[in-house]
Amino acid sequence: MNFPLILVLLVFGTGLIYLVDVLVLLPRRRLAVEQYRTTVKAEDQEVVAGLQKEPVGIETAKSVFPVLFIVLVLRSFLYEPFQIPSGSMKPTLDIGDFILVNKFAYGIRLPVIGTKVIEVGDPQRGDVMVFIKPGDDINFIKRVIGLPGDTIKYKDKKLYINGEQIEEQFITRRTDVGASGPYKEFKVFEESIAENKHTIRRALVAPSKNGEEGEWVVPKGHYFVMGDNRDNSNDSRFWKFVPDENIVGKAVAIWMHWPKWTQLPSFKHNGAIN
């Protein structure tokens, strides 16, 4: 379901009804009241009220249009909430995290088509970015690793940017509670990309995946992204680059954690996203 498109259509439809009522139907109702008053000696208030009354459809459209318009402006140009559906960004983001995405951090874009109309800024290495996966109409969230012109290399579980190995420091070894298979045991590292320090995880036993290792040169207007859960992330190592027009915004904060409807939401992990 393309919610942005549906929202735009609803705003356009209710706004059009609002405009037609103000320019055409409302003057007609007022004229009908004036004609009635000039043709009767004793004015019946119930009749006047009936002539002035807006049809239910028009009344509904005019009442919901301001709400829909405000929602459209907020989610298209300011902030939009998202829910994390997978574990590809563990340990930074967990399944069930609800996050806020800054829609203007990388430029003001038109809703639905994504065309940038006002330059504000560009993604930086280390940013956590929401985008539409190339070839699909699906929102993905990954970390920006490579900028246009960068050479990215991933070899033996090590990350290189422009020939330099990215610094990382071992933090701990953990077990995923309830998990099974090769990703159950993992190590957590602190990785430093530019001035951004964040945690990543690598499985102790992880099968090699076709395309996981390699070297890539990021083309102009594109970005190379990876998940922090390095052995369990569908990212640029497998389907290459994110074009600028597919960018949705910068993930800036966690505001709630709610993994299942049968559980109570939690707010203990709320805060900024590194």
Tab-separated table of C-alpha atoms in Angstrom:
chain	number	residue	atom	x	y	z
A	1	MET	CA	0.000	0.000	0.000
A	2	ASN	CA	1.456	3.352	-1.098
A	3	PHE	CA	0.382	5.459	1.876
A	4	PRO	CA	2.026	8.724	0.671
A	5	LEU	CA	0.138	8.483	-2.631
A	6	ILE	CA	-3.145	7.719	-0.861
A	7	LEU	CA	-2.603	10.675	1.489
A	8	VAL	CA	-1.874	13.047	-1.391
A	9	LEU	CA	-4.998	11.885	-3.244
A	10	LEU	CA	-7.135	12.332	-0.122
A	11	VAL	CA	-5.783	15.838	0.456
A	12	PHE	CA	-6.344	16.733	-3.196
A	13	GLY	CA	-9.874	15.270	-3.225
A	14	THR	CA	-11.075	16.852	0.034
A	15	GLY	CA	-9.378	20.134	-0.872
A	16	LEU	CA	-11.130	20.180	-4.245
A	17	ILE	CA	-14.498	19.575	-2.577
A	18	TYR	CA	-13.718	22.379	-0.103
A	19	LEU	CA	-12.867	24.764	-2.969
A	20	VAL	CA	-15.950	23.860	-5.034
A	21	ASP	CA	-18.162	24.411	-2.006
A	22	VAL	CA	-16.644	27.833	-1.228
A	23	LEU	CA	-16.745	29.051	-4.841
A	24	VAL	CA	-19.936	27.426	-6.155
A	25	LEU	CA	-22.165	25.586	-3.689
A	26	LEU	CA	-22.023	28.010	-0.744
A	27	PRO	CA	-23.075	31.006	-2.913
A	28	ARG	CA	-25.946	28.891	-4.258
A	29	ARG	CA	-27.129	28.056	-0.741
A	30	ARG	CA	-26.986	31.722	0.240
A	31	LEU	CA	-28.909	32.709	-2.894
A	32	ALA	CA	-31.582	30.102	-2.126
A	33	VAL	CA	-32.008	31.567	1.376
A	34	GLU	CA	-32.320	35.117	-0.004
A	35	GLN	CA	-34.886	34.015	-2.597
A	36	TYR	CA	-36.877	32.216	0.083
A	37	ARG	CA	-36.891	35.266	2.350
A	38	THR	CA	-38.141	37.525	-0.443
A	39	THR	CA	-41.011	35.220	-1.333
A	40	VAL	CA	-42.486	34.584	2.117
A	41	LYS	CA	-43.964	36.906	4.699
A	42	ALA	CA	-43.228	34.779	7.787
A	43	GLU	CA	-39.787	33.258	7.726
A	44	ASP	CA	-39.540	29.621	8.863
A	45	GLN	CA	-36.211	29.087	10.637
A	46	GLU	CA	-36.276	25.357	9.993
A	47	VAL	CA	-36.604	25.959	6.261
A	48	VAL	CA	-33.744	28.498	6.357
A	49	ALA	CA	-31.581	26.056	8.293
A	50	GLY	CA	-32.341	23.362	5.739
A	51	LEU	CA	-31.368	25.637	2.849
A	52	GLN	CA	-28.125	26.618	4.603
A	53	LYS	CA	-27.182	23.097	5.631
A	54	GLU	CA	-24.145	21.578	3.970
A	55	PRO	CA	-24.545	18.082	2.471
A	56	VAL	CA	-22.989	15.399	4.676
A	57	GLY	CA	-20.255	14.575	2.149
A	58	ILE	CA	-19.184	18.200	1.820
A	59	GLU	CA	-19.289	18.762	5.573
A	60	THR	CA	-17.120	15.679	6.132
A	61	ALA	CA	-14.616	16.673	3.428
A	62	LYS	CA	-14.278	20.210	4.813
A	63	SER	CA	-13.749	18.934	8.350
A	64	VAL	CA	-11.058	16.359	7.495
A	65	PHE	CA	-9.178	18.426	4.886
A	66	PRO	CA	-7.239	20.581	7.429
A	67	VAL	CA	-6.238	17.478	9.408
A	68	LEU	CA	-5.089	15.586	6.313
A	69	PHE	CA	-3.243	18.648	5.027
A	70	ILE	CA	-1.340	19.071	8.306
A	71	VAL	CA	-0.450	15.349	8.344
A	72	LEU	CA	0.779	15.601	4.745
A	73	VAL	CA	2.996	18.602	5.530
A	74	LEU	CA	4.412	17.033	8.693
A	75	ARG	CA	5.248	13.618	7.225
A	76	SER	CA	6.374	14.939	3.838
A	77	PHE	CA	8.593	17.841	4.875
A	78	LEU	CA	9.340	17.585	8.621
A	79	TYR	CA	9.234	14.258	10.483
A	80	GLU	CA	7.756	10.850	9.739
A	81	PRO	CA	7.438	7.865	12.108
A	82	PHE	CA	8.662	4.433	11.047
A	83	GLN	CA	8.722	1.003	12.654
A	84	ILE	CA	11.765	-1.256	12.358
A	85	PRO	CA	10.542	-4.574	10.891
A	86	SER	CA	13.798	-6.566	10.826
A	87	GLY	CA	17.012	-7.126	12.742
A	88	SER	CA	19.394	-5.866	10.059
A	89	MET	CA	20.371	-2.829	12.147
A	90	LYS	CA	21.029	-4.652	15.420
A	91	PRO	CA	22.406	-3.696	17.901
A	92	THR	CA	21.714	-0.037	17.011
A	93	LEU	CA	18.031	-0.642	16.261
A	94	ASP	CA	15.942	-3.624	17.289
A	95	ILE	CA	12.836	-5.216	15.813
A	96	GLY	CA	9.855	-3.232	17.056
A	97	ASP	CA	11.660	0.085	17.535
A	98	PHE	CA	9.590	3.086	16.484
A	99	ILE	CA	11.789	5.840	15.109
A	100	LEU	CA	11.488	9.419	13.889
A	101	VAL	CA	12.906	10.271	10.483
A	102	ASN	CA	13.983	13.825	9.673
A	103	LYS	CA	12.530	14.477	6.206
A	104	PHE	CA	14.330	17.785	5.569
A	105	ALA	CA	17.874	16.823	6.632
A	106	TYR	CA	18.791	15.846	3.066
A	107	GLY	CA	16.682	18.425	1.238
A	108	ILE	CA	13.014	19.246	0.786
A	109	ARG	CA	11.407	16.714	-1.546
A	110	LEU	CA	8.005	16.523	-3.178
A	111	PRO	CA	5.800	13.764	-1.736
A	112	VAL	CA	5.348	10.539	-3.736
A	113	ILE	CA	7.764	11.411	-6.580
A	114	GLY	CA	10.662	12.318	-4.258
A	115	THR	CA	12.049	15.129	-6.424
A	116	LYS	CA	14.310	17.440	-4.419
A	117	VAL	CA	13.138	21.052	-4.701
A	118	ILE	CA	15.272	22.717	-2.001
A	119	GLU	CA	18.870	21.786	-1.166
A	120	VAL	CA	19.497	21.486	2.576
A	121	GLY	CA	22.206	18.870	3.075
A	122	ASP	CA	23.523	15.528	1.902
A	123	PRO	CA	23.940	12.157	3.645
A	124	GLN	CA	27.212	11.797	5.525
A	125	ARG	CA	29.237	8.700	6.305
A	126	GLY	CA	27.853	7.078	9.424
A	127	ASP	CA	24.311	8.459	9.095
A	128	VAL	CA	21.409	6.052	9.582
A	129	MET	CA	19.229	6.615	6.528
A	130	VAL	CA	15.763	5.549	5.408
A	131	PHE	CA	15.347	5.035	1.668
A	132	ILE	CA	13.320	3.154	-0.909
A	133	LYS	CA	15.167	0.025	-2.002
A	134	PRO	CA	16.061	0.234	-5.709
A	135	GLY	CA	13.697	-1.850	-7.773
A	136	ASP	CA	11.136	-2.167	-4.965
A	137	ASP	CA	8.549	0.070	-3.344
A	138	ILE	CA	9.844	-0.840	0.124
A	139	ASN	CA	11.320	1.403	2.799
A	140	PHE	CA	14.711	0.206	4.029
A	141	ILE	CA	16.914	1.544	6.831
A	142	LYS	CA	20.709	1.158	6.743
A	143	ARG	CA	23.870	3.051	7.640
A	144	VAL	CA	25.554	5.248	5.028
A	145	ILE	CA	29.024	3.827	4.382
A	146	GLY	CA	30.077	5.272	1.038
A	147	LEU	CA	29.517	8.676	-0.572
A	148	PRO	CA	29.668	9.447	-4.300
A	149	GLY	CA	33.190	8.764	-5.552
A	150	ASP	CA	34.209	6.556	-2.596
A	151	THR	CA	35.801	3.147	-3.047
A	152	ILE	CA	34.302	0.612	-0.625
A	153	LYS	CA	35.869	-2.759	0.094
A	154	TYR	CA	34.563	-5.555	2.326
A	155	LYS	CA	36.972	-8.433	2.813
A	156	ASP	CA	37.281	-11.024	5.618
A	157	LYS	CA	34.600	-9.191	7.626
A	158	LYS	CA	36.670	-5.991	7.489
A	159	LEU	CA	35.458	-2.700	6.023
A	160	TYR	CA	37.684	-0.374	3.994
A	161	ILE	CA	36.820	3.105	2.746
A	162	ASN	CA	39.119	4.629	0.129
A	163	GLY	CA	41.831	2.124	0.986
A	164	GLU	CA	41.783	2.688	4.752
A	165	GLN	CA	40.544	-0.014	7.116
A	166	ILE	CA	37.794	1.262	9.384
A	167	GLU	CA	38.742	1.277	13.042
A	168	GLU	CA	36.775	-1.014	15.320
A	169	GLN	CA	37.078	-2.015	18.967
A	170	PHE	CA	35.761	-5.231	20.514
A	171	ILE	CA	33.113	-4.644	23.188
A	172	THR	CA	31.532	-7.955	24.161
A	173	ARG	CA	30.327	-11.372	23.104
A	174	ARG	CA	26.623	-12.126	23.361
A	175	THR	CA	23.889	-14.648	22.651
A	176	ASP	CA	20.625	-13.736	20.949
A	177	VAL	CA	17.880	-14.908	23.327
A	178	GLY	CA	15.365	-17.012	21.422
A	179	ALA	CA	17.446	-17.023	18.248
A	180	SER	CA	18.625	-20.146	16.482
A	181	GLY	CA	21.004	-21.051	13.695
A	182	PRO	CA	24.353	-19.488	12.756
A	183	TYR	CA	23.448	-15.982	13.987
A	184	LYS	CA	22.764	-16.924	17.610
A	185	GLU	CA	26.296	-16.223	18.928
A	186	PHE	CA	27.809	-12.890	17.989
A	187	LYS	CA	30.415	-10.288	18.905
A	188	VAL	CA	29.736	-6.564	19.323
A	189	PHE	CA	32.245	-3.973	18.132
A	190	GLU	CA	32.387	-0.192	18.241
A	191	GLU	CA	33.020	1.074	14.738
A	192	SER	CA	34.266	4.567	13.900
A	193	ILE	CA	33.318	6.072	10.542
A	194	ALA	CA	34.411	9.691	10.200
A	195	GLU	CA	33.346	11.211	13.542
A	196	ASN	CA	30.484	8.760	14.037
A	197	LYS	CA	30.950	6.004	16.615
A	198	HIS	CA	28.354	3.226	16.612
A	199	THR	CA	28.033	-0.450	17.447
A	200	ILE	CA	27.941	-3.297	14.952
A	201	ARG	CA	27.661	-7.053	15.396
A	202	ARG	CA	29.146	-10.037	13.607
A	203	ALA	CA	28.098	-13.642	14.000
A	204	LEU	CA	30.681	-16.068	15.390
A	205	VAL	CA	29.587	-18.642	12.831
A	206	ALA	CA	28.142	-17.140	9.665
A	207	PRO	CA	28.009	-18.768	6.232
A	208	SER	CA	29.582	-16.846	3.378
A	209	LYS	CA	27.054	-15.244	1.078
A	210	ASN	CA	27.473	-14.764	-2.640
A	211	GLY	CA	28.336	-11.115	-3.214
A	212	GLU	CA	29.067	-10.305	0.424
A	213	GLU	CA	32.734	-9.557	-0.279
A	214	GLY	CA	34.010	-7.257	-2.962
A	215	GLU	CA	35.097	-3.790	-3.941
A	216	TRP	CA	32.741	-1.116	-5.225
A	217	VAL	CA	33.141	2.442	-6.538
A	218	VAL	CA	30.144	4.596	-5.624
A	219	PRO	CA	28.837	6.468	-8.695
A	220	LYS	CA	27.798	10.111	-8.707
A	221	GLY	CA	24.412	10.735	-7.092
A	222	HIS	CA	24.440	7.385	-5.270
A	223	TYR	CA	25.287	6.005	-1.814
A	224	PHE	CA	26.612	2.716	-0.459
A	225	VAL	CA	24.766	1.455	2.634
A	226	MET	CA	25.173	-1.446	5.050
A	227	GLY	CA	23.302	-2.792	8.051
A	228	ASP	CA	24.983	-2.798	11.461
A	229	ASN	CA	24.103	-6.498	11.754
A	230	ARG	CA	26.797	-7.271	9.209
A	231	ASP	CA	26.093	-10.982	8.735
A	232	ASN	CA	22.332	-10.569	8.485
A	233	SER	CA	21.648	-7.542	6.306
A	234	ASN	CA	20.354	-7.211	2.759
A	235	ASP	CA	22.274	-4.126	1.654
A	236	SER	CA	24.518	-2.543	-0.991
A	237	ARG	CA	26.893	-5.493	-0.925
A	238	PHE	CA	24.192	-7.474	-2.739
A	239	TRP	CA	22.152	-4.950	-4.754
A	240	LYS	CA	24.675	-2.097	-5.113
A	241	PHE	CA	23.773	1.575	-4.585
A	242	VAL	CA	20.984	3.873	-3.380
A	243	PRO	CA	20.210	6.693	-5.847
A	244	ASP	CA	19.662	10.148	-4.373
A	245	GLU	CA	16.032	10.273	-5.543
A	246	ASN	CA	15.240	7.194	-3.407
A	247	ILE	CA	16.254	8.873	-0.140
A	248	VAL	CA	13.461	9.338	2.413
A	249	GLY	CA	15.312	10.945	5.316
A	250	LYS	CA	17.687	10.651	8.264
A	251	ALA	CA	16.732	8.461	11.239
A	252	VAL	CA	17.307	10.642	14.293
A	253	ALA	CA	15.596	9.139	17.352
A	254	ILE	CA	13.871	6.130	18.904
A	255	TRP	CA	10.613	7.138	20.570
A	256	MET	CA	9.098	3.753	21.469
A	257	HIS	CA	9.795	0.023	21.437
A	258	TRP	CA	6.806	-2.236	20.761
A	259	PRO	CA	7.773	-5.600	19.210
A	260	LYS	CA	4.369	-7.314	19.549
A	261	TRP	CA	0.771	-6.201	19.959
A	262	THR	CA	0.469	-8.681	22.809
A	263	GLN	CA	3.177	-6.845	24.781
A	264	LEU	CA	3.174	-3.456	26.430
A	265	PRO	CA	5.247	-0.756	24.720
A	266	SER	CA	8.540	0.246	26.317
A	267	PHE	CA	10.256	3.631	26.416
A	268	LYS	CA	13.495	2.742	28.197
A	269	HIS	CA	15.610	2.783	25.010
A	270	ASN	CA	14.332	6.130	23.781
A	271	GLY	CA	16.957	8.554	22.584
A	272	ALA	CA	19.055	9.770	19.692
A	273	ILE	CA	20.321	7.322	17.077
A	274	ASN	CA	24.094	7.192	16.572
